[in-house]
GROMACS .gro file of N, CA, C and O in nm:
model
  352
    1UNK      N    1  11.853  10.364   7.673
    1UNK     CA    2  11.895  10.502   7.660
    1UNK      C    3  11.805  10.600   7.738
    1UNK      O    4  11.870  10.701   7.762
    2UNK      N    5  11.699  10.605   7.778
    2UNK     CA    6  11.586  10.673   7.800
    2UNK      C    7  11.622  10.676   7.990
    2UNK      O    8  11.617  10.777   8.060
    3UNK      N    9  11.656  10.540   8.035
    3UNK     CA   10  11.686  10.579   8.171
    3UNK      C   11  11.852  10.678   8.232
    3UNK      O   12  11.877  10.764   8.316
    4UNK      N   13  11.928  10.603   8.131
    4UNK     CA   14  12.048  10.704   8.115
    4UNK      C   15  12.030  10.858   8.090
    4UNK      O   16  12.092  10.951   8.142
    5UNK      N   17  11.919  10.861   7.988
    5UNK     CA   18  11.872  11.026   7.984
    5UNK      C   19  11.822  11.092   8.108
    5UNK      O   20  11.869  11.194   8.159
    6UNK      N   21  11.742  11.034   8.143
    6UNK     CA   22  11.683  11.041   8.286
    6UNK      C   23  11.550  11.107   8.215
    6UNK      O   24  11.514  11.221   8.241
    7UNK      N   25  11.503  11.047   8.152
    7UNK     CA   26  11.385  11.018   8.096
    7UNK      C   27  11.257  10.941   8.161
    7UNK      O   28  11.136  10.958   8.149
    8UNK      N   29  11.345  10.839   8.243
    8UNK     CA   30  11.279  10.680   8.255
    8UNK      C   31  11.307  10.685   8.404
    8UNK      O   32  11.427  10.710   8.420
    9UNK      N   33  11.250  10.672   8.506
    9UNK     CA   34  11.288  10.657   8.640
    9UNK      C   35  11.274  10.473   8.644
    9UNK      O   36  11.158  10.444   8.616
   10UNK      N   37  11.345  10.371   8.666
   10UNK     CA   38  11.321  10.251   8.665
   10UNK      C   39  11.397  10.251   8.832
   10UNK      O   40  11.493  10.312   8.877
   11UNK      N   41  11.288  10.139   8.899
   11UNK     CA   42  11.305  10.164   9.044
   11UNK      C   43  11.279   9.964   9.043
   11UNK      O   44  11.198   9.900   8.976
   12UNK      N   45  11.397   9.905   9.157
   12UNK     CA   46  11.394   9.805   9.165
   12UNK      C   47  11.385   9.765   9.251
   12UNK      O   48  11.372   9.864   9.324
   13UNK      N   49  11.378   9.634   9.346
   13UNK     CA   50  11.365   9.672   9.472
   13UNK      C   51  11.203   9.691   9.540
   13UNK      O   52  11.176   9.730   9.654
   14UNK      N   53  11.124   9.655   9.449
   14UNK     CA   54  10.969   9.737   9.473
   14UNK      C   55  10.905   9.621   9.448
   14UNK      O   56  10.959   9.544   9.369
   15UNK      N   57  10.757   9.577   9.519
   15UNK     CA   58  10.698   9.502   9.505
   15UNK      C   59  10.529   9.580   9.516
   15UNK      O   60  10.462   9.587   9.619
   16UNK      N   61  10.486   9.640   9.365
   16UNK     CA   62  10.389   9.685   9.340
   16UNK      C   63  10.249   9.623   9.390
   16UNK      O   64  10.227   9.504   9.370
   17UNK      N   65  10.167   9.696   9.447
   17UNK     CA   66  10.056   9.692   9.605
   17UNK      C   67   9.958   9.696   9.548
   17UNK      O   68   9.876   9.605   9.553
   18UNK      N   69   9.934   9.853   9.445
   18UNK     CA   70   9.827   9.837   9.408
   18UNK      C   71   9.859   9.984   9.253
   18UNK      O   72   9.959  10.032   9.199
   19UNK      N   73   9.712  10.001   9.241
   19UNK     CA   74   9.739  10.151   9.115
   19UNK      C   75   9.689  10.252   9.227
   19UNK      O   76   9.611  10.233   9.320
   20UNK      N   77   9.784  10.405   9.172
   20UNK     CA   78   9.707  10.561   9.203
   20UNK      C   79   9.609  10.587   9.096
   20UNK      O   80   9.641  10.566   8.979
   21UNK      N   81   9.470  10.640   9.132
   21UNK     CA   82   9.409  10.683   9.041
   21UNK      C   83   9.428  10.819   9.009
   21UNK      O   84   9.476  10.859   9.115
   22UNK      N   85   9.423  10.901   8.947
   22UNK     CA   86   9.417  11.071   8.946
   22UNK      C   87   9.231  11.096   8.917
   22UNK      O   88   9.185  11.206   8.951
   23UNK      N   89   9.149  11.005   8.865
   23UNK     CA   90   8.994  10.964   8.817
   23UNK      C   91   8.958  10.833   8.823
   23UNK      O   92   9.043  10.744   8.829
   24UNK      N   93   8.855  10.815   8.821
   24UNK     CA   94   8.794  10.671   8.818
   24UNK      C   95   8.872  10.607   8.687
   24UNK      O   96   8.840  10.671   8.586
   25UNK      N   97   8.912  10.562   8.675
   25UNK     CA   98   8.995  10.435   8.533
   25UNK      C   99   9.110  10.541   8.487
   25UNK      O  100   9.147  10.542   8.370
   26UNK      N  101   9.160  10.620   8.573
   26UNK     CA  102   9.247  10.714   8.504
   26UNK      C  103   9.392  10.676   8.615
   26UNK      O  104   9.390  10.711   8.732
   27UNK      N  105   9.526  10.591   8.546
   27UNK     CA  106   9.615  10.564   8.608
   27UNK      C  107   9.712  10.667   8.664
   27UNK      O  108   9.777  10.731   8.582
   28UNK      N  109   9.729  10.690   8.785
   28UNK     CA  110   9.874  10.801   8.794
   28UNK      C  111  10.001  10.770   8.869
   28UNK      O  112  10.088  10.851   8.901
   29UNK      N  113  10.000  10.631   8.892
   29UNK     CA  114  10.103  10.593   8.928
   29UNK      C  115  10.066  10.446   8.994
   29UNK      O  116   9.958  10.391   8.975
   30UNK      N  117  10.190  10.382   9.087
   30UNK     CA  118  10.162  10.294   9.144
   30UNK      C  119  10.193  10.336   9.297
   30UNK      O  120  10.252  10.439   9.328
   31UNK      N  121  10.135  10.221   9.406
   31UNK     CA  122  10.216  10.204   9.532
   31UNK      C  123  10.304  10.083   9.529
   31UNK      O  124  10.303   9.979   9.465
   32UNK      N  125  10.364  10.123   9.601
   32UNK     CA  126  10.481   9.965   9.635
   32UNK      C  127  10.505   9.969   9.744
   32UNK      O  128  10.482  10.072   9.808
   33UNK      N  129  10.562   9.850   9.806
   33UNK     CA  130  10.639   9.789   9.903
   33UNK      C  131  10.785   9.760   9.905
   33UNK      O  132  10.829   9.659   9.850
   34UNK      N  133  10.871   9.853   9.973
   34UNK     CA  134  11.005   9.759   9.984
   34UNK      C  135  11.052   9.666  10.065
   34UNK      O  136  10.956   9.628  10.132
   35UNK      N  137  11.139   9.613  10.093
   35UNK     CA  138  11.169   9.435  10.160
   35UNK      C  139  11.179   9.505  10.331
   35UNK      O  140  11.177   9.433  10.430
   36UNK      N  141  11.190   9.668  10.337
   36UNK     CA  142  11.160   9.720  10.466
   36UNK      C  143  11.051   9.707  10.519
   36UNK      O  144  11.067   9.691  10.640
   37UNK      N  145  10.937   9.707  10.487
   37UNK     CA  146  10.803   9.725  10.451
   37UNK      C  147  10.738   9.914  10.437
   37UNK      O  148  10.632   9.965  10.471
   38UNK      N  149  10.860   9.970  10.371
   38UNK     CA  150  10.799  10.102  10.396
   38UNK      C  151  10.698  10.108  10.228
   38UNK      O  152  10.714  10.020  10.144
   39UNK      N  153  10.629  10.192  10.213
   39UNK     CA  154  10.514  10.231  10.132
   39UNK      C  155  10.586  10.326  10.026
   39UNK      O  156  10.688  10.385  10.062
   40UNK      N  157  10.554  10.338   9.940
   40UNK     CA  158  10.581  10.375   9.829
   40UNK      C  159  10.495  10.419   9.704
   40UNK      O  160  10.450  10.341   9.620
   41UNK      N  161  10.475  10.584   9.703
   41UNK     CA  162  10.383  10.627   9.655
   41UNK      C  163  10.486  10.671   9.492
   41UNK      O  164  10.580  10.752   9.487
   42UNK      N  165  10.434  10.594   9.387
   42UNK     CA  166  10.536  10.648   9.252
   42UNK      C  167  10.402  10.705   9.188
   42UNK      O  168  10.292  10.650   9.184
   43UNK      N  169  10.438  10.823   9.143
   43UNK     CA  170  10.356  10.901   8.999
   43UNK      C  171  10.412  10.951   8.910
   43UNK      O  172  10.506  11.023   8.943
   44UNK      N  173  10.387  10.940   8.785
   44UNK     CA  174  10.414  10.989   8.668
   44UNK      C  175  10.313  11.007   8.585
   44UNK      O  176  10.197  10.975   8.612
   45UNK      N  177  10.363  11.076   8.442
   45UNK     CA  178  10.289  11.091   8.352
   45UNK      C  179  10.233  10.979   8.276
   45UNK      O  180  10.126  10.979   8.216
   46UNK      N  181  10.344  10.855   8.289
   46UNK     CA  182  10.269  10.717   8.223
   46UNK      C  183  10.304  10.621   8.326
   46UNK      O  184  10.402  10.633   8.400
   47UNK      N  185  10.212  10.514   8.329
   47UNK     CA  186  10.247  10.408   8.405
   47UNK      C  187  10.294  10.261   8.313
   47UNK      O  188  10.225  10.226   8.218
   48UNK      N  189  10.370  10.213   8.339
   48UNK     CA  190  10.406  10.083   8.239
   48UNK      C  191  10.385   9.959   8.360
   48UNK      O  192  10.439   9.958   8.471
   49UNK      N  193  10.320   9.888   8.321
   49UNK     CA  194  10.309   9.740   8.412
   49UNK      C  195  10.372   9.657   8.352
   49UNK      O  196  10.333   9.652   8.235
   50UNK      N  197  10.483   9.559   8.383
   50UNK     CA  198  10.530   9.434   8.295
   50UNK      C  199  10.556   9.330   8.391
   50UNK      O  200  10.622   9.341   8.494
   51UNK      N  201  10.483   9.202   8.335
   51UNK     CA  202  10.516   9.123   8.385
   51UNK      C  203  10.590   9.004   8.305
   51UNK      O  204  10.593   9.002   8.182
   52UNK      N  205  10.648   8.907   8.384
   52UNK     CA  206  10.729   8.809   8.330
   52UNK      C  207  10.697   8.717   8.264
   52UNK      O  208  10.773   8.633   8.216
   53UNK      N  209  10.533   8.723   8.250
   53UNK     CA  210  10.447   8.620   8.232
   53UNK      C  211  10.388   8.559   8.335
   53UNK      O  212  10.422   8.600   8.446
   54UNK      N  213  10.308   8.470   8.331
   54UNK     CA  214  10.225   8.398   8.416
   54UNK      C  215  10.225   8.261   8.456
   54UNK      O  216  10.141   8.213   8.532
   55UNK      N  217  10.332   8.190   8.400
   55UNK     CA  218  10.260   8.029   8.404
   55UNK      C  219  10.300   7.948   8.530
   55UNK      O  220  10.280   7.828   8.553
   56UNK      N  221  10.358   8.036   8.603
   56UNK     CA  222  10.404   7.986   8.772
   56UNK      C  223  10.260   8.016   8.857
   56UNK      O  224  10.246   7.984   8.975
   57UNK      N  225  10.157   8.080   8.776
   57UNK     CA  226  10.073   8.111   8.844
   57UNK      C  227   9.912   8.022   8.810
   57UNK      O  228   9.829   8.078   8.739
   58UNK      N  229   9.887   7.897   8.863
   58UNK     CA  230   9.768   7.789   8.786
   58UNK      C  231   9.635   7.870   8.781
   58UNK      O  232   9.550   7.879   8.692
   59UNK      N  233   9.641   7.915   8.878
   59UNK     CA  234   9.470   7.986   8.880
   59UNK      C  235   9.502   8.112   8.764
   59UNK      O  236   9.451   8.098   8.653
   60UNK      N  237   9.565   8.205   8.784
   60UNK     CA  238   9.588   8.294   8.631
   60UNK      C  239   9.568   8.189   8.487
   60UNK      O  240   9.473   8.195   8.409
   61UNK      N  241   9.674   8.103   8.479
   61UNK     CA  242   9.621   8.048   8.328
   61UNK      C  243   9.524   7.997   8.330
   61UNK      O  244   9.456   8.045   8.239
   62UNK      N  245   9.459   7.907   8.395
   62UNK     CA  246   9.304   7.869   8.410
   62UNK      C  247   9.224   7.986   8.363
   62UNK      O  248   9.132   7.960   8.285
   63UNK      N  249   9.245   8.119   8.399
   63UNK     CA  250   9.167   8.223   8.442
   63UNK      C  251   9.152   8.282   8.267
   63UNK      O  252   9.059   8.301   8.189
   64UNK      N  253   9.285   8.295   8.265
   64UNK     CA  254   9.315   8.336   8.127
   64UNK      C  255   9.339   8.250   7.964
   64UNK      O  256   9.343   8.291   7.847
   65UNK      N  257   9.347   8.151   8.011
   65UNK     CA  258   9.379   8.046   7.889
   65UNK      C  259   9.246   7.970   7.896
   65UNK      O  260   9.202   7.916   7.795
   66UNK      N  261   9.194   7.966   7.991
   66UNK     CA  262   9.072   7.832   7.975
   66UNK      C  263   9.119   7.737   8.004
   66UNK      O  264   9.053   7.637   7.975
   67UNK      N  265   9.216   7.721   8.053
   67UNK     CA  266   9.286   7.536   8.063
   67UNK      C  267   9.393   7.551   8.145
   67UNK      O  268   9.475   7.639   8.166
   68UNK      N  269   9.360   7.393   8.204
   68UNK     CA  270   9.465   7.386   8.333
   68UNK      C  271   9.656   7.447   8.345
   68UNK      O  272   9.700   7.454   8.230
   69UNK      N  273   9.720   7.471   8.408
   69UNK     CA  274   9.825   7.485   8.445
   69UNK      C  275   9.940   7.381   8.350
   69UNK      O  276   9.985   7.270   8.379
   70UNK      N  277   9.963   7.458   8.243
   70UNK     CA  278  10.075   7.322   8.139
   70UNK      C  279  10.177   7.308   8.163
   70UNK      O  280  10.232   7.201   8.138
   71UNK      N  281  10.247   7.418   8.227
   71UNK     CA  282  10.395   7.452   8.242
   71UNK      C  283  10.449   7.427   8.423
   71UNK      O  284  10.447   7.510   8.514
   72UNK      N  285  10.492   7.289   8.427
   72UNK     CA  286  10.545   7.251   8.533
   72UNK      C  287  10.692   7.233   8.509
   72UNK      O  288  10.737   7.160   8.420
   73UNK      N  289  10.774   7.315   8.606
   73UNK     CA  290  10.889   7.343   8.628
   73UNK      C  291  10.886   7.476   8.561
   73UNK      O  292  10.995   7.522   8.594
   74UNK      N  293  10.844   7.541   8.508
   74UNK     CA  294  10.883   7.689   8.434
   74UNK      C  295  10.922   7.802   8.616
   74UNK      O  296  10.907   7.774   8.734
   75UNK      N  297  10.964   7.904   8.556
   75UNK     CA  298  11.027   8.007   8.659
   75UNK      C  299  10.991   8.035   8.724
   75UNK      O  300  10.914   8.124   8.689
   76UNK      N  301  10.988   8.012   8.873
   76UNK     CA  302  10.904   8.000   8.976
   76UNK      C  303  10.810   8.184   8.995
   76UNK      O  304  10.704   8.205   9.052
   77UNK      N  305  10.895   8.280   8.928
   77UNK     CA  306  10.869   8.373   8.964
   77UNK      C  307  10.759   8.466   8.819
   77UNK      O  308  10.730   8.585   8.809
   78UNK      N  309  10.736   8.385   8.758
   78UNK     CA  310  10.627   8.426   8.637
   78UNK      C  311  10.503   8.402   8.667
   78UNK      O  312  10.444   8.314   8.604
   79UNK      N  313  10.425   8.489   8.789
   79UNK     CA  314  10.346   8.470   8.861
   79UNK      C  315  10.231   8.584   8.789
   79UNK      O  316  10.113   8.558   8.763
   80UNK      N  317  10.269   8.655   8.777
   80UNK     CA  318  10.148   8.794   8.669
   80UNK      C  319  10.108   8.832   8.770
   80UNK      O  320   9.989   8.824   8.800
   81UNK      N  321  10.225   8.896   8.868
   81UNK     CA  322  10.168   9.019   8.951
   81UNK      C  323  10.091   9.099   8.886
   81UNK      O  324   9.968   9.103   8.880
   82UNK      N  325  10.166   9.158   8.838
   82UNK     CA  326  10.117   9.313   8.724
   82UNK      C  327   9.939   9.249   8.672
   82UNK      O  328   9.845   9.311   8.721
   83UNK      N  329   9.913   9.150   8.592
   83UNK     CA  330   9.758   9.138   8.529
   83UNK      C  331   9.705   9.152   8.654
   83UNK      O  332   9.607   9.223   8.633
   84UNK      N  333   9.711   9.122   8.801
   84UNK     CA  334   9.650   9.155   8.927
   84UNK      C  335   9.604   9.251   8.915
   84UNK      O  336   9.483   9.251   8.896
   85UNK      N  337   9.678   9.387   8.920
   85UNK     CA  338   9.709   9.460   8.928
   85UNK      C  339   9.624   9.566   8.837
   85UNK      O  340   9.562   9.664   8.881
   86UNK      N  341   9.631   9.538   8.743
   86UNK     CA  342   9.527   9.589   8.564
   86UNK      C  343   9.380   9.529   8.585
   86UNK      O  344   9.281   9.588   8.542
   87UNK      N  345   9.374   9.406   8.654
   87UNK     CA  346   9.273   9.343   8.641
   87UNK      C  347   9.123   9.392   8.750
   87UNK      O  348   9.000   9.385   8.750
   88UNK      N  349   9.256   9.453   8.850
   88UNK     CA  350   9.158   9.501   8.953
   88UNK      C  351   9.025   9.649   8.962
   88UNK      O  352   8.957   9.664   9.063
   0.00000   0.00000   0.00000
């Protein structure tokens, strides 16, 4: 309901680069990439990161679980862009 309000700007199509800061640890948006390669400066009042999970990604669960890579065959694309992203 919130993007129908036009509440919610949800943008697809985007392959998030890095965070905007507005302060040192203070989020104000993201950059992205589209499949053009043009740049993409998004700001708002909140930033939401979600990812699909991680377990397509071995060095993340290592990183984060303590233990090797369990999930062979899971969705190639549950890679934890986004914890990149937070983590940096």
């Amino acid at each position: 309901p919130h993007v129908a309000a036009g509440r919610v700007a949800l943008r697809t199509g985007l392959a998030a680069t890095g965070l905007v800061e507005s302060a040192p640890g203070a989020v104000a948006g993201v950059e992205a990439i589209d499949a053009a390669g043009r740049v993409h400066r998004l700001l708002g009042a909140a930033t939401v990161l979600t990812t699909g999970g991680y377990t397509a990604n071995p060095d993340l669960v290592a990183a984060l679980d303590g233990r090797p890579d369990y999930a062979l065959g899971t969705y190639p694309y549950s890679r934890g862009d986004a914890v990149g992203l937070a983590r940096a």
